[in-house]
PDB file of C-alpha atoms and ligand atoms in Angstrom:
ATOM      1  CA  MET I   5      77.202  21.921 231.345  1.00  0.00           C
ATOM      2  CA  GLN I   6      74.636  23.744 229.265  1.00  0.00           C
ATOM      3  CA  ASN I   7      75.028  27.536 229.297  1.00  0.00           C
ATOM      4  CA  ILE I   8      72.951  29.035 232.080  1.00  0.00           C
ATOM      5  CA  ILE I   9      73.076  32.109 234.298  1.00  0.00           C
ATOM      6  CA  ILE I  10      73.748  31.478 237.979  1.00  0.00           C
ATOM      7  CA  ALA I  11      72.918  34.467 240.181  1.00  0.00           C
ATOM      8  CA  ILE I  12      74.336  34.481 243.704  1.00  0.00           C
ATOM      9  CA  ASP I  13      73.013  37.254 245.926  1.00  0.00           C
ATOM     10  CA  GLY I  14      73.118  37.831 249.630  1.00  0.00           C
ATOM     11  CA  TYR I  15      74.485  39.797 252.544  1.00  0.00           C
ATOM     12  CA  SER I  16      78.067  41.025 252.774  1.00  0.00           C
ATOM     13  CA  ALA I  17      80.717  38.473 253.725  1.00  0.00           C
ATOM     14  CA  CYS I  18      78.611  35.301 253.453  1.00  0.00           C
ATOM     15  CA  GLY I  19      81.070  33.634 251.091  1.00  0.00           C
ATOM     16  CA  LYS I  20      79.347  34.578 247.830  1.00  0.00           C
ATOM     17  CA  SER I  21      82.487  35.482 245.888  1.00  0.00           C
ATOM     18  CA  THR I  22      84.554  32.508 247.020  1.00  0.00           C
ATOM     19  CA  THR I  23      81.710  30.134 246.174  1.00  0.00           C
ATOM     20  CA  ALA I  24      80.885  31.823 242.869  1.00  0.00           C
ATOM     21  CA  LYS I  25      84.525  31.760 241.738  1.00  0.00           C
ATOM     22  CA  LEU I  26      84.903  28.036 242.429  1.00  0.00           C
ATOM     23  CA  VAL I  27      81.552  27.148 240.855  1.00  0.00           C
ATOM     24  CA  ALA I  28      82.526  29.093 237.728  1.00  0.00           C
ATOM     25  CA  GLU I  29      85.900  27.337 237.623  1.00  0.00           C
ATOM     26  CA  LYS I  30      84.285  23.875 237.922  1.00  0.00           C
ATOM     27  CA  LEU I  31      81.727  24.604 235.191  1.00  0.00           C
ATOM     28  CA  GLY I  32      84.100  26.481 232.880  1.00  0.00           C
ATOM     29  CA  PHE I  33      81.835  29.535 233.215  1.00  0.00           C
ATOM     30  CA  THR I  34      82.878  33.174 233.552  1.00  0.00           C
ATOM     31  CA  TYR I  35      82.769  34.611 237.056  1.00  0.00           C
ATOM     32  CA  ILE I  36      81.612  38.219 237.400  1.00  0.00           C
ATOM     33  CA  ASP I  37      82.069  39.966 240.736  1.00  0.00           C
ATOM     34  CA  THR I  38      79.641  42.893 240.573  1.00  0.00           C
ATOM     35  CA  GLY I  39      80.685  44.113 244.032  1.00  0.00           C
ATOM     36  CA  ALA I  40      84.149  44.755 242.541  1.00  0.00           C
ATOM     37  CA  MET I  41      82.546  47.067 239.977  1.00  0.00           C
ATOM     38  CA  TYR I  42      80.810  49.148 242.662  1.00  0.00           C
ATOM     39  CA  ARG I  43      84.033  49.184 244.648  1.00  0.00           C
ATOM     40  CA  ALA I  44      86.013  50.446 241.626  1.00  0.00           C
ATOM     41  CA  VAL I  45      83.464  53.235 241.064  1.00  0.00           C
ATOM     42  CA  THR I  46      83.808  54.151 244.743  1.00  0.00           C
ATOM     43  CA  LEU I  47      87.591  54.307 244.389  1.00  0.00           C
ATOM     44  CA  TYR I  48      87.274  56.638 241.388  1.00  0.00           C
ATOM     45  CA  PHE I  49      84.772  58.868 243.219  1.00  0.00           C
ATOM     46  CA  LEU I  50      87.084  59.149 246.234  1.00  0.00           C
ATOM     47  CA  GLN I  51      90.154  59.819 244.082  1.00  0.00           C
ATOM     48  CA  HIS I  52      88.310  62.584 242.229  1.00  0.00           C
ATOM     49  CA  TYR I  53      86.437  64.053 245.219  1.00  0.00           C
ATOM     50  CA  ILE I  54      83.066  63.447 243.559  1.00  0.00           C
ATOM     51  CA  SER I  55      80.186  64.786 245.627  1.00  0.00           C
ATOM     52  CA  LEU I  56      77.457  62.153 245.891  1.00  0.00           C
ATOM     53  CA  ASP I  57      74.866  64.917 246.286  1.00  0.00           C
ATOM     54  CA  ASN I  58      75.702  66.414 242.905  1.00  0.00           C
ATOM     55  CA  PRO I  59      74.017  64.388 240.097  1.00  0.00           C
ATOM     56  CA  LYS I  60      75.900  66.272 237.356  1.00  0.00           C
ATOM     57  CA  GLU I  61      79.267  65.494 238.908  1.00  0.00           C
ATOM     58  CA  VAL I  62      78.247  61.858 239.409  1.00  0.00           C
ATOM     59  CA  SER I  63      77.065  61.479 235.843  1.00  0.00           C
ATOM     60  CA  LYS I  64      80.212  63.106 234.403  1.00  0.00           C
ATOM     61  CA  ALA I  65      82.399  60.888 236.575  1.00  0.00           C
ATOM     62  CA  LEU I  66      80.541  57.783 235.400  1.00  0.00           C
ATOM     63  CA  SER I  67      81.163  58.697 231.785  1.00  0.00           C
ATOM     64  CA  ASN I  68      84.903  58.795 232.573  1.00  0.00           C
ATOM     65  CA  ILE I  69      84.976  55.385 234.193  1.00  0.00           C
ATOM     66  CA  HIS I  70      85.976  52.370 232.145  1.00  0.00           C
ATOM     67  CA  LEU I  71      85.815  49.034 233.956  1.00  0.00           C
ATOM     68  CA  THR I  72      87.207  45.730 232.739  1.00  0.00           C
ATOM     69  CA  PHE I  73      87.992  42.339 234.239  1.00  0.00           C
ATOM     70  CA  GLN I  74      91.378  41.094 233.079  1.00  0.00           C
ATOM     71  CA  LYS I  75      93.424  38.018 233.837  1.00  0.00           C
ATOM     72  CA  THR I  76      96.961  38.657 235.044  1.00  0.00           C
ATOM     73  CA  ALA I  77      99.950  36.333 235.412  1.00  0.00           C
ATOM     74  CA  SER I  78      99.577  36.295 239.212  1.00  0.00           C
ATOM     75  CA  SER I  79      95.813  35.875 239.435  1.00  0.00           C
ATOM     76  CA  THR I  80      93.730  32.746 238.957  1.00  0.00           C
ATOM     77  CA  ASN I  81      90.623  34.847 238.392  1.00  0.00           C
ATOM     78  CA  ALA I  82      90.271  38.099 236.508  1.00  0.00           C
ATOM     79  CA  ASP I  83      91.307  41.250 238.356  1.00  0.00           C
ATOM     80  CA  MET I  84      89.338  44.498 238.357  1.00  0.00           C
ATOM     81  CA  PHE I  85      90.843  47.210 236.163  1.00  0.00           C
ATOM     82  CA  LEU I  86      89.747  50.838 236.455  1.00  0.00           C
ATOM     83  CA  ASN I  87      90.688  52.938 233.425  1.00  0.00           C
ATOM     84  CA  GLY I  88      93.459  50.503 232.551  1.00  0.00           C
ATOM     85  CA  LEU I  89      94.903  50.209 236.062  1.00  0.00           C
ATOM     86  CA  ASN I  90      94.753  47.074 238.185  1.00  0.00           C
ATOM     87  CA  VAL I  91      92.826  48.105 241.320  1.00  0.00           C
ATOM     88  CA  GLU I  92      92.058  44.599 242.613  1.00  0.00           C
ATOM     89  CA  ASP I  93      93.981  45.046 245.895  1.00  0.00           C
ATOM     90  CA  GLU I  94      93.012  48.662 246.493  1.00  0.00           C
ATOM     91  CA  ILE I  95      89.259  48.095 246.219  1.00  0.00           C
ATOM     92  CA  ARG I  96      89.320  45.437 248.974  1.00  0.00           C
ATOM     93  CA  LYS I  97      90.608  47.922 251.579  1.00  0.00           C
ATOM     94  CA  MET I  98      88.428  49.064 254.479  1.00  0.00           C
ATOM     95  CA  TYR I  99      88.200  52.707 253.376  1.00  0.00           C
ATOM     96  CA  ILE I 100      86.427  51.479 250.220  1.00  0.00           C
ATOM     97  CA  SER I 101      84.171  49.092 252.191  1.00  0.00           C
ATOM     98  CA  ASP I 102      83.228  52.094 254.333  1.00  0.00           C
ATOM     99  CA  GLN I 103      81.925  54.109 251.374  1.00  0.00           C
ATOM    100  CA  VAL I 104      80.781  51.581 248.771  1.00  0.00           C
ATOM    101  CA  SER I 105      77.200  51.164 249.974  1.00  0.00           C
ATOM    102  CA  GLN I 106      76.569  54.915 249.818  1.00  0.00           C
ATOM    103  CA  VAL I 107      77.944  55.056 246.265  1.00  0.00           C
ATOM    104  CA  SER I 108      76.074  51.944 245.108  1.00  0.00           C
ATOM    105  CA  ALA I 109      72.779  53.339 246.412  1.00  0.00           C
ATOM    106  CA  LEU I 110      72.846  56.066 243.727  1.00  0.00           C
ATOM    107  CA  LYS I 111      70.472  55.447 240.842  1.00  0.00           C
ATOM    108  CA  ASP I 112      72.835  56.669 238.109  1.00  0.00           C
ATOM    109  CA  VAL I 113      75.595  54.435 239.397  1.00  0.00           C
ATOM    110  CA  ARG I 114      73.285  51.409 239.395  1.00  0.00           C
ATOM    111  CA  VAL I 115      71.931  52.098 235.920  1.00  0.00           C
ATOM    112  CA  ALA I 116      75.461  52.286 234.505  1.00  0.00           C
ATOM    113  CA  MET I 117      76.652  49.115 236.268  1.00  0.00           C
ATOM    114  CA  VAL I 118      73.534  47.047 235.513  1.00  0.00           C
ATOM    115  CA  ASP I 119      73.775  47.959 231.836  1.00  0.00           C
ATOM    116  CA  GLN I 120      77.369  46.700 231.716  1.00  0.00           C
ATOM    117  CA  GLN I 121      76.501  43.557 233.713  1.00  0.00           C
ATOM    118  CA  GLN I 122      73.639  42.677 231.382  1.00  0.00           C
ATOM    119  CA  ARG I 123      75.932  43.035 228.377  1.00  0.00           C
ATOM    120  CA  MET I 124      78.511  40.751 230.028  1.00  0.00           C
ATOM    121  CA  GLY I 125      75.842  38.113 230.598  1.00  0.00           C
ATOM    122  CA  LYS I 126      74.448  38.080 227.073  1.00  0.00           C
ATOM    123  CA  LYS I 127      76.209  34.865 226.145  1.00  0.00           C
ATOM    124  CA  LYS I 128      75.212  33.195 229.439  1.00  0.00           C
ATOM    125  CA  ALA I 129      77.623  30.641 230.966  1.00  0.00           C
ATOM    126  CA  ILE I 130      78.226  33.048 233.838  1.00  0.00           C
ATOM    127  CA  VAL I 131      78.202  33.002 237.601  1.00  0.00           C
ATOM    128  CA  MET I 132      77.473  36.515 238.816  1.00  0.00           C
ATOM    129  CA  ASP I 133      77.450  37.523 242.451  1.00  0.00           C
ATOM    130  CA  GLY I 134      76.047  40.661 244.037  1.00  0.00           C
ATOM    131  CA  ARG I 135      72.937  42.025 245.707  1.00  0.00           C
ATOM    132  CA  ASP I 136      70.378  42.455 242.915  1.00  0.00           C
ATOM    133  CA  ILE I 137      71.392  39.903 240.308  1.00  0.00           C
ATOM    134  CA  GLY I 138      68.408  37.568 240.686  1.00  0.00           C
ATOM    135  CA  THR I 139      65.916  40.366 241.281  1.00  0.00           C
ATOM    136  CA  HIS I 140      67.050  43.030 238.844  1.00  0.00           C
ATOM    137  CA  VAL I 141      70.042  42.295 236.615  1.00  0.00           C
ATOM    138  CA  PHE I 142      68.951  38.825 235.494  1.00  0.00           C
ATOM    139  CA  PRO I 143      65.421  38.149 236.797  1.00  0.00           C
ATOM    140  CA  GLN I 144      65.282  35.340 234.204  1.00  0.00           C
ATOM    141  CA  ALA I 145      68.429  33.612 235.587  1.00  0.00           C
ATOM    142  CA  GLU I 146      68.050  29.844 235.503  1.00  0.00           C
ATOM    143  CA  LEU I 147      69.441  29.450 239.025  1.00  0.00           C
ATOM    144  CA  LYS I 148      69.215  31.951 241.875  1.00  0.00           C
ATOM    145  CA  ILE I 149      70.970  31.423 245.176  1.00  0.00           C
ATOM    146  CA  PHE I 150      70.532  33.707 248.185  1.00  0.00           C
ATOM    147  CA  MET I 151      73.262  33.443 250.821  1.00  0.00           C
ATOM    148  CA  SER I 152      73.021  34.315 254.453  1.00  0.00           C
ATOM    149  CA  ALA I 153      75.062  33.532 257.599  1.00  0.00           C
ATOM    150  CA  ASP I 154      75.401  34.507 261.262  1.00  0.00           C
ATOM    151  CA  MET I 155      77.002  37.898 261.832  1.00  0.00           C
ATOM    152  CA  GLU I 156      79.872  36.642 264.053  1.00  0.00           C
ATOM    153  CA  ILE I 157      80.797  34.010 261.497  1.00  0.00           C
ATOM    154  CA  ARG I 158      80.662  36.460 258.601  1.00  0.00           C
ATOM    155  CA  ALA I 159      82.776  39.001 260.472  1.00  0.00           C
ATOM    156  CA  GLY I 160      85.332  36.395 261.522  1.00  0.00           C
ATOM    157  CA  ARG I 161      85.724  35.176 257.938  1.00  0.00           C
ATOM    158  CA  ARG I 162      86.039  38.735 256.588  1.00  0.00           C
ATOM    159  CA  GLN I 163      88.606  39.626 259.253  1.00  0.00           C
ATOM    160  CA  GLN I 164      90.657  36.577 258.275  1.00  0.00           C
ATOM    161  CA  GLU I 165      90.461  37.517 254.582  1.00  0.00           C
ATOM    162  CA  LEU I 166      91.685  41.029 255.367  1.00  0.00           C
ATOM    163  CA  LEU I 167      94.488  39.626 257.508  1.00  0.00           C
ATOM    164  CA  GLU I 168      95.616  37.420 254.642  1.00  0.00           C
ATOM    165  CA  LYS I 169      95.922  40.610 252.579  1.00  0.00           C
ATOM    166  CA  GLY I 170      98.018  42.239 255.307  1.00  0.00           C
ATOM    167  CA  GLN I 171      95.277  44.352 256.886  1.00  0.00           C
ATOM    168  CA  LEU I 172      94.757  43.946 260.616  1.00  0.00           C
ATOM    169  CA  VAL I 173      91.229  45.221 261.347  1.00  0.00           C
ATOM    170  CA  PRO I 174      89.599  44.821 264.804  1.00  0.00           C
ATOM    171  CA  LEU I 175      86.563  42.510 264.814  1.00  0.00           C
ATOM    172  CA  THR I 176      84.326  45.291 266.164  1.00  0.00           C
ATOM    173  CA  GLU I 177      85.214  47.450 263.150  1.00  0.00           C
ATOM    174  CA  VAL I 178      84.498  44.610 260.716  1.00  0.00           C
ATOM    175  CA  ILE I 179      81.120  43.945 262.375  1.00  0.00           C
ATOM    176  CA  GLU I 180      80.225  47.624 262.297  1.00  0.00           C
ATOM    177  CA  ASN I 181      81.076  47.840 258.600  1.00  0.00           C
ATOM    178  CA  ILE I 182      79.050  44.738 257.699  1.00  0.00           C
ATOM    179  CA  ARG I 183      76.045  45.922 259.735  1.00  0.00           C
ATOM    180  CA  LYS I 184      76.151  49.360 258.127  1.00  0.00           C
ATOM    181  CA  ARG I 185      76.421  47.922 254.618  1.00  0.00           C
ATOM    182  CA  ASP I 186      73.593  45.425 255.233  1.00  0.00           C
ATOM    183  CA  ALA I 187      71.405  48.271 256.492  1.00  0.00           C
ATOM    184  CA  ILE I 188      72.076  50.527 253.490  1.00  0.00           C
ATOM    185  CA  ASP I 189      71.936  47.674 250.950  1.00  0.00           C
ATOM    186  CA  THR I 190      68.583  46.366 252.215  1.00  0.00           C
ATOM    187  CA  THR I 191      66.832  49.714 252.646  1.00  0.00           C
ATOM    188  CA  ARG I 192      67.995  51.736 249.627  1.00  0.00           C
ATOM    189  CA  LYS I 193      65.368  52.878 247.142  1.00  0.00           C
ATOM    190  CA  GLU I 194      67.034  51.464 244.023  1.00  0.00           C
ATOM    191  CA  SER I 195      66.874  47.661 243.772  1.00  0.00           C
ATOM    192  CA  PRO I 196      67.510  46.909 247.456  1.00  0.00           C
ATOM    193  CA  LEU I 197      68.977  43.616 248.567  1.00  0.00           C
ATOM    194  CA  VAL I 198      66.082  41.181 248.908  1.00  0.00           C
ATOM    195  CA  GLN I 199      65.745  37.454 248.322  1.00  0.00           C
ATOM    196  CA  ALA I 200      64.055  36.757 244.979  1.00  0.00           C
ATOM    197  CA  SER I 201      60.887  34.708 245.436  1.00  0.00           C
ATOM    198  CA  ASP I 202      62.377  31.917 243.298  1.00  0.00           C
ATOM    199  CA  ALA I 203      65.833  31.919 244.916  1.00  0.00           C
ATOM    200  CA  VAL I 204      67.211  29.034 246.971  1.00  0.00           C
ATOM    201  CA  LEU I 205      68.238  30.182 250.452  1.00  0.00           C
ATOM    202  CA  VAL I 206      71.626  28.860 251.583  1.00  0.00           C
ATOM    203  CA  ASP I 207      72.755  29.571 255.142  1.00  0.00           C
ATOM    204  CA  THR I 208      76.545  29.247 255.058  1.00  0.00           C
ATOM    205  CA  SER I 209      77.100  29.621 258.838  1.00  0.00           C
ATOM    206  CA  HIS I 210      78.101  25.999 259.328  1.00  0.00           C
ATOM    207  CA  LEU I 211      79.171  25.069 255.817  1.00  0.00           C
ATOM    208  CA  THR I 212      82.675  24.690 254.442  1.00  0.00           C
ATOM    209  CA  ILE I 213      83.491  26.322 251.115  1.00  0.00           C
ATOM    210  CA  GLU I 214      83.497  22.876 249.495  1.00  0.00           C
ATOM    211  CA  GLU I 215      79.985  22.216 250.824  1.00  0.00           C
ATOM    212  CA  GLN I 216      78.755  25.587 249.554  1.00  0.00           C
ATOM    213  CA  VAL I 217      80.175  24.865 246.122  1.00  0.00           C
ATOM    214  CA  ASP I 218      78.628  21.389 246.093  1.00  0.00           C
ATOM    215  CA  ILE I 219      75.202  22.795 246.979  1.00  0.00           C
ATOM    216  CA  VAL I 220      75.292  25.288 244.112  1.00  0.00           C
ATOM    217  CA  LEU I 221      76.565  22.636 241.685  1.00  0.00           C
ATOM    218  CA  HIS I 222      73.795  20.292 242.810  1.00  0.00           C
ATOM    219  CA  TYR I 223      71.113  22.900 242.038  1.00  0.00           C
ATOM    220  CA  ALA I 224      72.801  23.819 238.751  1.00  0.00           C
ATOM    221  CA  THR I 225      72.711  20.178 237.645  1.00  0.00           C
ATOM    222  CA  GLU I 226      69.067  19.947 238.682  1.00  0.00           C
ATOM    223  CA  VAL I 227      68.160  23.048 236.673  1.00  0.00           C
ATOM    224  CA  VAL I 228      70.002  21.859 233.573  1.00  0.00           C
ATOM    225  CA  THR I 229      68.488  18.368 233.776  1.00  0.00           C
ATOM    226  CA  ALA I 230      64.991  19.848 234.098  1.00  0.00           C
ATOM    227  CA  LYS I 231      65.693  22.123 231.125  1.00  0.00           C
ATOM    228  CA  MET I 232      66.807  19.204 228.972  1.00  0.00           C
ATOM    229  CA  LYS I 233      63.687  17.242 229.864  1.00  0.00           C
ATOM    230  CA  GLY I 234      61.924  20.236 228.632  1.00  0.00           C
TER     231      GLY I 234
HETATM  232  O1   DC F  20      80.101  42.067 247.227  1.00  0.00           O
HETATM  233  P1   DC F  20      80.849  43.224 247.882  1.00  0.00           P
HETATM  234  O2   DC F  20      80.830  43.164 249.379  1.00  0.00           O
HETATM  235  O3   DC F  20      82.240  43.399 247.353  1.00  0.00           O
HETATM  236  O4   DC F  20      80.013  44.518 247.448  1.00  0.00           O
HETATM  237  C1   DC F  20      80.357  45.801 247.875  1.00  0.00           C
HETATM  238  C2   DC F  20      79.124  46.679 247.938  1.00  0.00           C
HETATM  239  O5   DC F  20      78.644  46.945 246.634  1.00  0.00           O
HETATM  240  C3   DC F  20      77.949  46.150 248.733  1.00  0.00           C
HETATM  241  O6   DC F  20      77.980  46.543 250.087  1.00  0.00           O
HETATM  242  C4   DC F  20      76.751  46.724 248.035  1.00  0.00           C
HETATM  243  C5   DC F  20      77.233  47.007 246.633  1.00  0.00           C
HETATM  244  N1   DC F  20      76.712  46.082 245.637  1.00  0.00           N
HETATM  245  C6   DC F  20      75.458  46.363 245.111  1.00  0.00           C
HETATM  246  O7   DC F  20      74.833  47.307 245.545  1.00  0.00           O
HETATM  247  N2   DC F  20      74.961  45.595 244.119  1.00  0.00           N
HETATM  248  C7   DC F  20      75.653  44.537 243.655  1.00  0.00           C
HETATM  249  N3   DC F  20      75.129  43.816 242.661  1.00  0.00           N
HETATM  250  C8   DC F  20      76.920  44.226 244.193  1.00  0.00           C
HETATM  251  C9   DC F  20      77.413  45.002 245.212  1.00  0.00           C
END
């Protein structure tokens, strides 16, 4: 497959990451989970008691944060490393999900993350998932997918994912967290979550992961074929 950028945006817990990972694997592209980056920043801010209302503190903290994706022996995909430490498991916990939308709404945080994401995508051949990839990080992406799904289905899937990682979280708590994050992510001032006008809308409510992957691969093939025709 020709090197293109595939941007997958959408609401929390619609299956973006799972789909993006598998699409990247099938195409031999690099998968970049931008949510993991915002989660790692949130972890650092919590560990260092950074006040979100204090721009100087935020900016100093950001200059001390070094994020990398690294493959490990036990992971099929790259894990998130924060200042050299593997934080992949920690950043998926509920206390991070509870704070990440507030942290990712800050302009300085977004500027720093977007800069790094754009550098990672320079060579193309990437599948990047997030909230503002098609609208802000790579508005020129060759393929933009916007994922959505019914709340109950999203919450049920997220609860199952958490359970598989050993965290038993009541469904009501999962729903509350998703609703709160959707609300903050869609209404924030800095690059809010919105479907790009040229994005393909995929409702994953009644799709299996395999079907989601096939849909994205179908559009990717279409885009590449059209590009070759010129
Ligand atoms: O994809 P995720 O649920 O792990 O993302 C966690 C949060 O990070 C999400 O609620 C909003 C924020 N985020 C963002 O603002 N922009 C992105 N490109 C990716 C995530």
